[in-house]
Amino acid sequence: MKTSLKIIYTIASILSLLVIFTFRSVPQGRLWKKYSVLYVSASTPEDIITKALDENGVEDYASYFNQKIPLNLKENSPELSLLRLSSKDSYLSKRRAFFFDKSQDYKLYYAPHNYKSQLEKTAASLNQQKINCGIDSNASYPFLIPLFVLIFSAILLYFSKNKIVYAVGAFYSVVFALCNPFYPVAASLILILLFFLAMSNLWKREGVFELVRQSRIFILLTVIVLLNIISSSIITAVLFIFFVGGTFSSLCIYSEIERIRLSKLQFQSVFILPAKKIDYFSYKSFLILPISVLIVFIFLMISVITTRTSAGSKLSKITLPGKSGIQSSELPQFDQYYKWDWKVQTAPYVSLNSNEQTDSSAIKLSQKVEFPYFEAEGEKIHAKTRSFIFNEAFCTDSFNQIDNLNGNSVERILKSEGKDSNFGYVSVNSYSMNTLSIIMLLICFFILLFIYISSIIKKSGRGNRK
């Protein structure tokens, strides 16, 4: 192998792990990085909720009723006076949506994440009063899924003939499970681990690649694995490409190391039987395949039960504002805040007949407002001009000024997610699965069951011929 290829494979194997870790698609229990959300039935009187929050030690929280104008303006400033004269402000009225769920059935209360235990006590207290409520951060990382993959990979490692070849694939599989802990992904990894076990038994035998390429069962399993991965999420599917690339690169590196090691030996053993003459799992299939069938069946049952429970739960249908890949038109985004900020600051200096006075959506980048003012310098008064320009610098300054707002401001919550964040509605239940995922799990189960039954039939046939 050329030195350049060795470097490329080494970089690819390391880079794939970094990408999988960096862009992992781990389901989150809470919607916001630094805040937990308490949602309470909208018909509940406000004094009951605030009393429960106070009694349980939640001192710092943001609600619709404690919001102030999100700008640092002096009380008698012309900007604040004109803002108060405005009968309806688009941003301030739209901002209200962050304090209600999408259906307007629940009021929302945001508290820093260190108040999580107090919010849980608050929710329990309100539930005792027969008030529908909950918090968004009750879910935890699903350790059971990667644990299943880890245990199964360890079992197969014991049965594998070429343990290093299998260990390379198993290592990447466990890492992928940790970063994408979803049941369809785990079912796919069960199939992949079985493939790595077969490859470890066929490693370096003649015709192994032709066997894989021409095998209908391998092609079918590849299609099922890909559909399973895609059914989880697009991000998981993209990360799977890096998983395949990293595994392939690592196996190429091991193959080269093995070649160098064998070249130093005086005698090299050669496999007599080609790959097509070797049983993928030999007699050990009756220990391995039933375990894989059982694990995928457990995944399927848990998924069906969880999804059915979620579908029947009223609270699990709640969709709350949160960071999302898809913007919601019902929620204001950062660009709307910047335009509103610019409109408020320039309002005293534009014509009352101008569209800029009433419609912030008409504001464009590089838009400018200038006005003259006079400044005394010594014994002379000089005429000067002040300019407001709506540009990237203004937006950055507006974003940075959010830190100086009142601690209960919703803009501070939004800023904690990052400057480039989009906001939409996210389901409280992040673990319910779609129909395609359940169907794919069912297909995985029957495919593995078919392989297991086929192996029993083959063994029985061989036994009768003896």
Tab-separated table of C-alpha atoms in Angstrom:
chain	number	residue	atom	x	y	z
A	1	MET	CA	0.000	0.000	0.000
A	2	LYS	CA	1.285	3.430	-0.919
A	3	THR	CA	2.258	5.797	1.877
A	4	SER	CA	-0.298	8.357	0.678
A	5	LEU	CA	-3.093	5.771	0.983
A	6	LYS	CA	-1.949	4.844	4.490
A	7	ILE	CA	-2.172	8.509	5.515
A	8	ILE	CA	-5.596	8.917	3.889
A	9	TYR	CA	-7.003	5.801	5.585
A	10	THR	CA	-5.593	6.861	8.963
A	11	ILE	CA	-7.071	10.353	8.680
A	12	ALA	CA	-10.405	8.948	7.464
A	13	SER	CA	-10.679	6.486	10.360
A	14	ILE	CA	-9.989	9.214	12.950
A	15	LEU	CA	-12.064	11.878	11.203
A	16	SER	CA	-15.097	9.591	11.002
A	17	LEU	CA	-15.062	9.128	14.787
A	18	LEU	CA	-14.765	12.878	15.348
A	19	VAL	CA	-17.691	13.588	13.010
A	20	ILE	CA	-19.891	10.923	14.612
A	21	PHE	CA	-19.171	12.316	18.094
A	22	THR	CA	-19.499	15.971	17.095
A	23	PHE	CA	-22.765	15.640	15.176
A	24	ARG	CA	-24.273	12.833	17.233
A	25	SER	CA	-28.038	12.565	17.118
A	26	VAL	CA	-28.729	11.843	20.770
A	27	PRO	CA	-32.392	12.402	21.761
A	28	GLN	CA	-32.612	15.137	24.352
A	29	GLY	CA	-34.962	15.161	27.289
A	30	ARG	CA	-35.114	18.937	27.560
A	31	LEU	CA	-35.841	21.428	24.801
A	32	TRP	CA	-33.357	24.118	25.863
A	33	LYS	CA	-29.655	23.785	26.702
A	34	LYS	CA	-29.739	25.799	29.926
A	35	TYR	CA	-33.435	25.924	30.816
A	36	SER	CA	-36.206	23.584	31.873
A	37	VAL	CA	-39.836	24.254	31.026
A	38	LEU	CA	-42.864	23.794	33.260
A	39	TYR	CA	-46.137	23.590	31.339
A	40	VAL	CA	-49.409	24.087	33.199
A	41	SER	CA	-53.013	24.000	32.006
A	42	ALA	CA	-53.877	27.459	30.645
A	43	SER	CA	-57.091	27.590	32.685
A	44	THR	CA	-55.156	27.447	35.974
A	45	PRO	CA	-55.243	30.791	37.876
A	46	GLU	CA	-51.880	32.520	37.831
A	47	ASP	CA	-51.728	32.986	41.601
A	48	ILE	CA	-51.936	29.202	42.169
A	49	ILE	CA	-48.975	28.604	39.854
A	50	THR	CA	-46.799	31.383	41.280
A	51	LYS	CA	-47.580	30.188	44.813
A	52	ALA	CA	-46.475	26.633	43.917
A	53	LEU	CA	-43.285	27.955	42.325
A	54	ASP	CA	-42.446	30.095	45.367
A	55	GLU	CA	-43.198	27.305	47.848
A	56	ASN	CA	-40.867	24.920	46.025
A	57	GLY	CA	-37.970	27.374	45.830
A	58	VAL	CA	-38.169	28.426	42.156
A	59	GLU	CA	-37.045	32.037	42.542
A	60	ASP	CA	-35.845	32.776	39.004
A	61	TYR	CA	-38.212	32.026	36.140
A	62	ALA	CA	-39.615	33.635	33.001
A	63	SER	CA	-43.324	33.723	32.263
A	64	TYR	CA	-45.654	35.771	30.119
A	65	PHE	CA	-46.650	37.826	33.162
A	66	ASN	CA	-43.161	38.986	34.177
A	67	GLN	CA	-41.899	40.090	30.751
A	68	LYS	CA	-40.759	43.647	30.118
A	69	ILE	CA	-39.845	45.523	26.970
A	70	PRO	CA	-36.619	43.782	25.821
A	71	LEU	CA	-34.548	46.965	25.430
A	72	ASN	CA	-32.626	49.136	27.859
A	73	LEU	CA	-34.432	52.466	27.360
A	74	LYS	CA	-34.670	55.413	29.714
A	75	GLU	CA	-38.110	56.036	31.151
A	76	ASN	CA	-38.633	59.398	29.465
A	77	SER	CA	-36.818	58.616	26.234
A	78	PRO	CA	-38.589	59.435	22.947
A	79	GLU	CA	-38.038	55.825	21.789
A	80	LEU	CA	-39.987	54.406	24.729
A	81	SER	CA	-42.693	57.063	24.434
A	82	LEU	CA	-43.320	56.266	20.768
A	83	LEU	CA	-43.271	52.535	21.511
A	84	ARG	CA	-45.996	52.985	24.112
A	85	LEU	CA	-48.090	54.998	21.664
A	86	SER	CA	-48.019	52.087	19.235
A	87	SER	CA	-51.375	50.333	19.569
A	88	LYS	CA	-49.989	47.009	18.410
A	89	ASP	CA	-46.392	45.977	17.981
A	90	SER	CA	-45.829	42.929	15.784
A	91	TYR	CA	-42.752	41.573	17.598
A	92	LEU	CA	-44.021	42.069	21.147
A	93	SER	CA	-47.364	40.443	20.329
A	94	LYS	CA	-45.681	37.561	18.494
A	95	ARG	CA	-43.232	37.092	21.370
A	96	ARG	CA	-46.172	35.953	23.484
A	97	ALA	CA	-46.162	32.605	21.616
A	98	PHE	CA	-43.043	31.490	23.515
A	99	PHE	CA	-45.128	31.277	26.697
A	100	PHE	CA	-47.799	28.913	25.379
A	101	ASP	CA	-47.800	25.552	23.654
A	102	LYS	CA	-48.856	25.354	20.023
A	103	SER	CA	-52.470	24.526	20.849
A	104	GLN	CA	-52.641	27.305	23.516
A	105	ASP	CA	-53.765	24.709	26.081
A	106	TYR	CA	-50.777	25.198	28.402
A	107	LYS	CA	-48.901	28.140	29.862
A	108	LEU	CA	-45.121	27.858	29.978
A	109	TYR	CA	-42.640	28.812	32.692
A	110	TYR	CA	-38.893	28.788	31.976
A	111	ALA	CA	-36.344	28.296	34.763
A	112	PRO	CA	-32.546	27.739	34.672
A	113	HIS	CA	-31.714	24.043	34.549
A	114	ASN	CA	-30.330	24.053	38.090
A	115	TYR	CA	-33.968	24.464	39.206
A	116	LYS	CA	-34.955	21.143	37.615
A	117	SER	CA	-35.567	19.329	40.910
A	118	GLN	CA	-37.625	22.274	42.218
A	119	LEU	CA	-39.692	22.293	39.032
A	120	GLU	CA	-40.333	18.562	39.449
A	121	LYS	CA	-41.601	19.233	42.967
A	122	THR	CA	-43.738	22.087	41.646
A	123	ALA	CA	-45.262	19.829	38.981
A	124	ALA	CA	-45.945	17.134	41.612
A	125	SER	CA	-47.590	19.708	43.867
A	126	LEU	CA	-49.851	20.954	41.073
A	127	ASN	CA	-50.709	17.404	40.008
A	128	GLN	CA	-51.901	16.709	43.550
A	129	GLN	CA	-54.335	19.568	43.012
A	130	LYS	CA	-55.650	17.797	39.889
A	131	ILE	CA	-53.962	20.332	37.598
A	132	ASN	CA	-52.531	19.016	34.325
A	133	CYS	CA	-48.858	19.931	34.117
A	134	GLY	CA	-45.373	18.559	33.576
A	135	ILE	CA	-41.813	19.497	32.694
A	136	ASP	CA	-39.881	18.908	29.492
A	137	SER	CA	-36.748	17.386	31.059
A	138	ASN	CA	-38.013	14.123	32.548
A	139	ALA	CA	-36.526	11.964	29.788
A	140	SER	CA	-32.983	10.683	30.167
A	141	TYR	CA	-30.376	9.204	27.842
A	142	PRO	CA	-31.517	5.695	26.728
A	143	PHE	CA	-28.529	3.714	28.043
A	144	LEU	CA	-30.358	0.430	27.417
A	145	ILE	CA	-29.937	0.691	23.629
A	146	PRO	CA	-26.124	1.012	23.399
A	147	LEU	CA	-25.832	-1.458	26.301
A	148	PHE	CA	-27.665	-4.104	24.236
A	149	VAL	CA	-25.299	-3.460	21.320
A	150	LEU	CA	-22.240	-3.615	23.580
A	151	ILE	CA	-23.277	-6.915	25.192
A	152	PHE	CA	-24.177	-8.479	21.840
A	153	SER	CA	-20.891	-7.352	20.284
A	154	ALA	CA	-18.994	-8.876	23.228
A	155	ILE	CA	-20.803	-12.198	22.770
A	156	LEU	CA	-19.953	-12.271	19.062
A	157	LEU	CA	-16.348	-11.337	19.816
A	158	TYR	CA	-16.052	-14.549	21.819
A	159	PHE	CA	-17.258	-16.627	18.835
A	160	SER	CA	-15.307	-14.809	16.115
A	161	LYS	CA	-12.267	-16.545	14.576
A	162	ASN	CA	-10.337	-13.424	13.575
A	163	LYS	CA	-11.029	-11.321	16.652
A	164	ILE	CA	-9.128	-8.225	15.517
A	165	VAL	CA	-11.113	-7.957	12.257
A	166	TYR	CA	-14.355	-8.345	14.157
A	167	ALA	CA	-13.252	-5.975	16.961
A	168	VAL	CA	-12.662	-3.147	14.457
A	169	GLY	CA	-16.233	-3.369	13.178
A	170	ALA	CA	-17.638	-3.871	16.678
A	171	PHE	CA	-15.796	-0.801	18.010
A	172	TYR	CA	-17.284	1.489	15.377
A	173	SER	CA	-20.709	-0.112	15.876
A	174	VAL	CA	-20.714	0.552	19.630
A	175	VAL	CA	-19.558	4.141	19.077
A	176	PHE	CA	-22.326	4.646	16.528
A	177	ALA	CA	-24.906	3.204	18.947
A	178	LEU	CA	-23.723	5.556	21.712
A	179	CYS	CA	-24.109	8.574	19.422
A	180	ASN	CA	-27.392	7.415	17.829
A	181	PRO	CA	-29.300	5.503	20.531
A	182	PHE	CA	-32.448	4.617	18.574
A	183	TYR	CA	-34.085	1.192	18.343
A	184	PRO	CA	-34.036	0.997	14.502
A	185	VAL	CA	-30.325	1.908	14.558
A	186	ALA	CA	-29.632	-0.767	17.174
A	187	ALA	CA	-31.491	-3.378	15.100
A	188	SER	CA	-29.396	-2.412	12.072
A	189	LEU	CA	-26.213	-2.716	14.133
A	190	ILE	CA	-27.244	-6.237	15.177
A	191	LEU	CA	-27.315	-7.167	11.489
A	192	ILE	CA	-24.034	-5.348	10.854
A	193	LEU	CA	-22.325	-7.140	13.743
A	194	LEU	CA	-23.461	-10.471	12.314
A	195	PHE	CA	-21.946	-9.378	9.008
A	196	PHE	CA	-18.652	-8.517	10.728
A	197	LEU	CA	-18.682	-11.924	12.427
A	198	ALA	CA	-19.118	-13.630	9.052
A	199	MET	CA	-16.366	-11.476	7.540
A	200	SER	CA	-14.006	-12.334	10.395
A	201	ASN	CA	-14.592	-16.027	9.632
A	202	LEU	CA	-14.055	-15.488	5.880
A	203	TRP	CA	-11.160	-13.021	6.195
A	204	LYS	CA	-8.422	-13.536	3.550
A	205	ARG	CA	-10.173	-16.505	1.988
A	206	GLU	CA	-10.348	-16.704	-1.780
A	207	GLY	CA	-13.472	-15.250	-3.401
A	208	VAL	CA	-14.806	-13.482	-0.294
A	209	PHE	CA	-15.639	-10.220	-2.071
A	210	GLU	CA	-17.323	-12.016	-4.980
A	211	LEU	CA	-19.353	-14.009	-2.468
A	212	VAL	CA	-20.581	-10.862	-0.707
A	213	ARG	CA	-21.297	-9.082	-3.984
A	214	GLN	CA	-23.284	-11.985	-5.441
A	215	SER	CA	-25.093	-13.039	-2.245
A	216	ARG	CA	-28.789	-12.145	-2.321
A	217	ILE	CA	-29.064	-12.335	1.452
A	218	PHE	CA	-26.245	-9.808	1.905
A	219	ILE	CA	-27.872	-7.453	-0.622
A	220	LEU	CA	-31.233	-7.789	1.124
A	221	LEU	CA	-29.675	-7.149	4.544
A	222	THR	CA	-27.874	-4.073	3.173
A	223	VAL	CA	-31.158	-2.627	1.901
A	224	ILE	CA	-32.883	-3.308	5.226
A	225	VAL	CA	-30.033	-1.739	7.194
A	226	LEU	CA	-30.100	1.406	5.058
A	227	LEU	CA	-33.894	1.777	5.322
A	228	ASN	CA	-33.659	1.238	9.073
A	229	ILE	CA	-31.035	3.962	9.427
A	230	ILE	CA	-32.944	6.404	7.216
A	231	SER	CA	-36.162	5.771	9.168
A	232	SER	CA	-34.424	7.113	12.307
A	233	SER	CA	-33.382	10.501	10.903
A	234	ILE	CA	-31.547	12.139	8.023
A	235	ILE	CA	-28.700	13.151	10.355
A	236	THR	CA	-28.259	9.528	11.419
A	237	ALA	CA	-28.170	8.473	7.761
A	238	VAL	CA	-25.418	11.012	7.025
A	239	LEU	CA	-23.411	9.869	10.052
A	240	PHE	CA	-23.807	6.274	8.861
A	241	ILE	CA	-21.780	7.186	5.762
A	242	PHE	CA	-18.907	8.233	8.045
A	243	PHE	CA	-19.398	5.032	10.047
A	244	VAL	CA	-18.946	2.926	6.895
A	245	GLY	CA	-15.973	5.014	5.746
A	246	GLY	CA	-14.257	4.832	9.124
A	247	THR	CA	-14.750	1.076	9.438
A	248	PHE	CA	-13.495	0.432	5.910
A	249	SER	CA	-10.429	2.637	6.464
A	250	SER	CA	-9.587	0.896	9.739
A	251	LEU	CA	-9.874	-2.543	8.132
A	252	CYS	CA	-7.580	-1.411	5.313
A	253	ILE	CA	-5.024	-0.229	7.866
A	254	TYR	CA	-5.231	-3.564	9.732
A	255	SER	CA	-4.898	-5.471	6.462
A	256	GLU	CA	-1.685	-3.590	5.686
A	257	ILE	CA	-0.302	-4.188	9.188
A	258	GLU	CA	-1.128	-7.884	8.849
A	259	ARG	CA	0.577	-8.036	5.421
A	260	ILE	CA	3.756	-6.463	6.815
A	261	ARG	CA	3.763	-8.855	9.767
A	262	LEU	CA	3.284	-11.955	7.594
A	263	SER	CA	5.946	-10.832	5.109
A	264	LYS	CA	8.543	-11.178	7.865
A	265	LEU	CA	7.671	-14.832	8.500
A	266	GLN	CA	9.576	-17.608	6.739
A	267	PHE	CA	6.450	-19.727	6.399
A	268	GLN	CA	2.975	-18.389	5.601
A	269	SER	CA	-0.133	-20.514	5.928
A	270	VAL	CA	-2.708	-20.408	3.124
A	271	PHE	CA	-6.424	-21.185	3.446
A	272	ILE	CA	-7.330	-24.253	1.381
A	273	LEU	CA	-11.102	-23.827	1.229
A	274	PRO	CA	-12.520	-20.772	-0.601
A	275	ALA	CA	-15.054	-18.467	1.008
A	276	LYS	CA	-18.070	-20.116	-0.659
A	277	LYS	CA	-17.202	-23.457	1.002
A	278	ILE	CA	-17.280	-21.974	4.504
A	279	ASP	CA	-20.390	-21.794	6.680
A	280	TYR	CA	-20.784	-18.173	7.807
A	281	PHE	CA	-21.543	-19.095	11.408
A	282	SER	CA	-20.834	-22.854	11.507
A	283	TYR	CA	-22.334	-24.689	14.482
A	284	LYS	CA	-22.199	-21.562	16.624
A	285	SER	CA	-25.125	-20.052	14.716
A	286	PHE	CA	-27.476	-21.844	17.088
A	287	LEU	CA	-26.107	-19.764	19.941
A	288	ILE	CA	-25.702	-16.468	18.095
A	289	LEU	CA	-28.792	-16.252	15.892
A	290	PRO	CA	-31.377	-16.961	18.627
A	291	ILE	CA	-29.818	-14.212	20.731
A	292	SER	CA	-29.979	-11.723	17.843
A	293	VAL	CA	-33.588	-12.685	17.089
A	294	LEU	CA	-34.488	-12.216	20.761
A	295	ILE	CA	-32.793	-8.803	21.028
A	296	VAL	CA	-34.506	-7.417	17.911
A	297	PHE	CA	-37.826	-8.812	19.189
A	298	ILE	CA	-37.273	-6.939	22.473
A	299	PHE	CA	-36.520	-3.740	20.515
A	300	LEU	CA	-39.730	-4.235	18.538
A	301	MET	CA	-41.898	-4.795	21.599
A	302	ILE	CA	-40.457	-1.830	23.488
A	303	SER	CA	-40.965	0.412	20.449
A	304	VAL	CA	-44.580	-0.701	19.957
A	305	ILE	CA	-45.421	-0.302	23.652
A	306	THR	CA	-43.678	3.078	23.910
A	307	THR	CA	-45.318	4.468	20.791
A	308	ARG	CA	-48.744	3.174	21.786
A	309	THR	CA	-48.360	4.666	25.263
A	310	SER	CA	-47.231	7.959	23.776
A	311	ALA	CA	-50.155	8.027	21.371
A	312	GLY	CA	-52.571	7.485	24.226
A	313	SER	CA	-51.052	10.087	26.505
A	314	LYS	CA	-52.550	13.568	26.357
A	315	LEU	CA	-49.461	15.226	27.771
A	316	SER	CA	-47.120	13.523	25.300
A	317	LYS	CA	-48.943	15.238	22.399
A	318	ILE	CA	-47.872	18.656	23.615
A	319	THR	CA	-45.602	20.595	21.285
A	320	LEU	CA	-43.601	23.367	22.929
A	321	PRO	CA	-41.388	26.139	21.539
A	322	GLY	CA	-37.770	25.095	21.267
A	323	LYS	CA	-34.700	25.011	19.073
A	324	SER	CA	-35.662	23.301	15.844
A	325	GLY	CA	-34.317	22.605	12.377
A	326	ILE	CA	-37.537	24.053	10.963
A	327	GLN	CA	-38.585	27.624	11.733
A	328	SER	CA	-42.168	28.218	12.809
A	329	SER	CA	-43.904	31.284	11.394
A	330	GLU	CA	-45.776	31.568	14.690
A	331	LEU	CA	-42.581	32.193	16.661
A	332	PRO	CA	-40.353	35.263	16.208
A	333	GLN	CA	-36.766	34.571	15.186
A	334	PHE	CA	-33.632	36.584	15.924
A	335	ASP	CA	-33.838	38.521	12.650
A	336	GLN	CA	-37.281	39.812	13.673
A	337	TYR	CA	-35.870	40.948	17.009
A	338	TYR	CA	-33.059	42.836	15.272
A	339	LYS	CA	-35.525	44.590	12.937
A	340	TRP	CA	-37.794	45.477	15.835
A	341	ASP	CA	-34.819	46.849	17.798
A	342	TRP	CA	-33.769	48.960	14.792
A	343	LYS	CA	-37.323	50.213	14.282
A	344	VAL	CA	-37.665	51.276	17.915
A	345	GLN	CA	-34.320	53.093	17.945
A	346	THR	CA	-34.998	54.950	14.699
A	347	ALA	CA	-38.709	55.666	15.265
A	348	PRO	CA	-38.186	59.243	16.603
A	349	TYR	CA	-36.196	60.190	13.514
A	350	VAL	CA	-38.300	58.951	10.590
A	351	SER	CA	-41.409	60.439	9.010
A	352	LEU	CA	-44.726	59.350	10.462
A	353	ASN	CA	-45.839	58.624	6.904
A	354	SER	CA	-42.942	56.213	6.286
A	355	ASN	CA	-43.513	52.458	6.098
A	356	GLU	CA	-40.514	52.052	8.382
A	357	GLN	CA	-42.566	53.512	11.205
A	358	THR	CA	-45.129	50.685	11.242
A	359	ASP	CA	-43.770	47.728	9.320
A	360	SER	CA	-40.513	46.195	10.519
A	361	SER	CA	-40.705	43.459	7.862
A	362	ALA	CA	-39.918	46.121	5.252
A	363	ILE	CA	-36.501	46.752	6.817
A	364	LYS	CA	-33.632	45.596	4.607
A	365	LEU	CA	-29.891	45.210	5.134
A	366	SER	CA	-27.906	48.430	4.543
A	367	GLN	CA	-31.018	50.518	5.200
A	368	LYS	CA	-30.004	53.847	6.710
A	369	VAL	CA	-31.650	56.545	8.813
A	370	GLU	CA	-29.831	59.867	9.319
A	371	PHE	CA	-30.796	62.898	11.379
A	372	PRO	CA	-29.019	66.156	12.269
A	373	TYR	CA	-28.168	67.233	15.792
A	374	PHE	CA	-26.179	70.044	17.347
A	375	GLU	CA	-23.247	69.743	19.718
A	376	ALA	CA	-21.449	72.465	21.653
A	377	GLU	CA	-17.669	72.489	21.339
A	378	GLY	CA	-16.161	75.290	23.368
A	379	GLU	CA	-17.942	78.507	22.488
A	380	LYS	CA	-19.267	77.202	19.183
A	381	ILE	CA	-22.219	74.996	18.283
A	382	HIS	CA	-21.614	72.555	15.454
A	383	ALA	CA	-24.196	70.789	13.312
A	384	LYS	CA	-23.551	67.048	13.047
A	385	THR	CA	-25.297	64.036	11.601
A	386	ARG	CA	-26.036	60.765	13.337
A	387	SER	CA	-26.613	57.600	11.315
A	388	PHE	CA	-28.345	54.307	12.024
A	389	ILE	CA	-27.467	51.536	9.561
A	390	PHE	CA	-29.212	48.192	9.648
A	391	ASN	CA	-26.283	45.873	8.926
A	392	GLU	CA	-24.427	42.903	10.379
A	393	ALA	CA	-22.675	45.135	12.917
A	394	PHE	CA	-26.018	46.442	14.207
A	395	CYS	CA	-27.414	42.884	14.460
A	396	THR	CA	-24.332	41.687	16.341
A	397	ASP	CA	-24.533	44.608	18.755
A	398	SER	CA	-28.250	43.967	19.282
A	399	PHE	CA	-27.531	40.290	19.985
A	400	ASN	CA	-24.782	41.168	22.481
A	401	GLN	CA	-27.028	43.656	24.294
A	402	ILE	CA	-29.429	40.834	25.212
A	403	ASP	CA	-27.155	39.984	28.165
A	404	ASN	CA	-28.005	43.349	29.711
A	405	LEU	CA	-31.762	42.771	29.625
A	406	ASN	CA	-33.868	41.827	32.603
A	407	GLY	CA	-33.047	38.318	33.857
A	408	ASN	CA	-36.546	37.078	33.075
A	409	SER	CA	-36.428	38.133	29.427
A	410	VAL	CA	-37.254	35.368	26.950
A	411	GLU	CA	-34.570	36.784	24.636
A	412	ARG	CA	-31.924	35.628	27.113
A	413	ILE	CA	-33.336	32.111	26.859
A	414	LEU	CA	-33.185	32.266	23.080
A	415	LYS	CA	-29.615	33.577	23.165
A	416	SER	CA	-28.495	30.586	25.239
A	417	GLU	CA	-29.113	28.439	22.144
A	418	GLY	CA	-26.710	30.411	19.940
A	419	LYS	CA	-26.869	33.202	17.402
A	420	ASP	CA	-27.749	31.007	14.416
A	421	SER	CA	-30.531	29.059	16.131
A	422	ASN	CA	-33.970	28.561	14.602
A	423	PHE	CA	-37.062	28.188	16.747
A	424	GLY	CA	-40.091	26.033	16.117
A	425	TYR	CA	-42.410	23.627	17.902
A	426	VAL	CA	-40.961	20.392	19.283
A	427	SER	CA	-42.818	17.408	20.718
A	428	VAL	CA	-42.319	16.848	24.448
A	429	ASN	CA	-42.074	13.116	23.768
A	430	SER	CA	-38.847	12.727	21.775
A	431	TYR	CA	-38.890	8.911	21.920
A	432	SER	CA	-42.074	8.034	20.062
A	433	MET	CA	-41.280	6.274	16.793
A	434	ASN	CA	-42.817	6.690	13.385
A	435	THR	CA	-44.622	3.898	11.565
A	436	LEU	CA	-41.741	3.288	9.137
A	437	SER	CA	-39.329	2.621	12.018
A	438	ILE	CA	-41.648	0.029	13.555
A	439	ILE	CA	-42.201	-1.640	10.172
A	440	MET	CA	-38.441	-1.833	9.610
A	441	LEU	CA	-37.919	-3.363	13.050
A	442	LEU	CA	-40.577	-5.934	12.211
A	443	ILE	CA	-38.809	-6.750	8.923
A	444	CYS	CA	-35.478	-7.104	10.754
A	445	PHE	CA	-37.067	-9.543	13.173
A	446	PHE	CA	-38.537	-11.750	10.447
A	447	ILE	CA	-35.325	-11.659	8.391
A	448	LEU	CA	-33.278	-12.837	11.372
A	449	LEU	CA	-35.918	-15.442	12.183
A	450	PHE	CA	-35.747	-16.675	8.579
A	451	ILE	CA	-31.941	-16.926	8.721
A	452	TYR	CA	-32.157	-18.842	11.999
A	453	ILE	CA	-34.751	-21.303	10.687
A	454	SER	CA	-32.744	-21.748	7.475
A	455	SER	CA	-29.631	-22.600	9.501
A	456	ILE	CA	-31.604	-25.224	11.438
A	457	ILE	CA	-32.840	-26.758	8.192
A	458	LYS	CA	-29.317	-26.824	6.715
A	459	LYS	CA	-27.921	-28.459	9.831
A	460	SER	CA	-30.701	-31.011	9.808
A	461	GLY	CA	-30.007	-31.745	6.123
A	462	ARG	CA	-26.306	-32.236	6.776
A	463	GLY	CA	-27.133	-34.500	9.679
A	464	ASN	CA	-29.398	-36.716	7.565
A	465	ARG	CA	-26.666	-37.132	4.919
A	466	LYS	CA	-24.202	-38.500	7.414
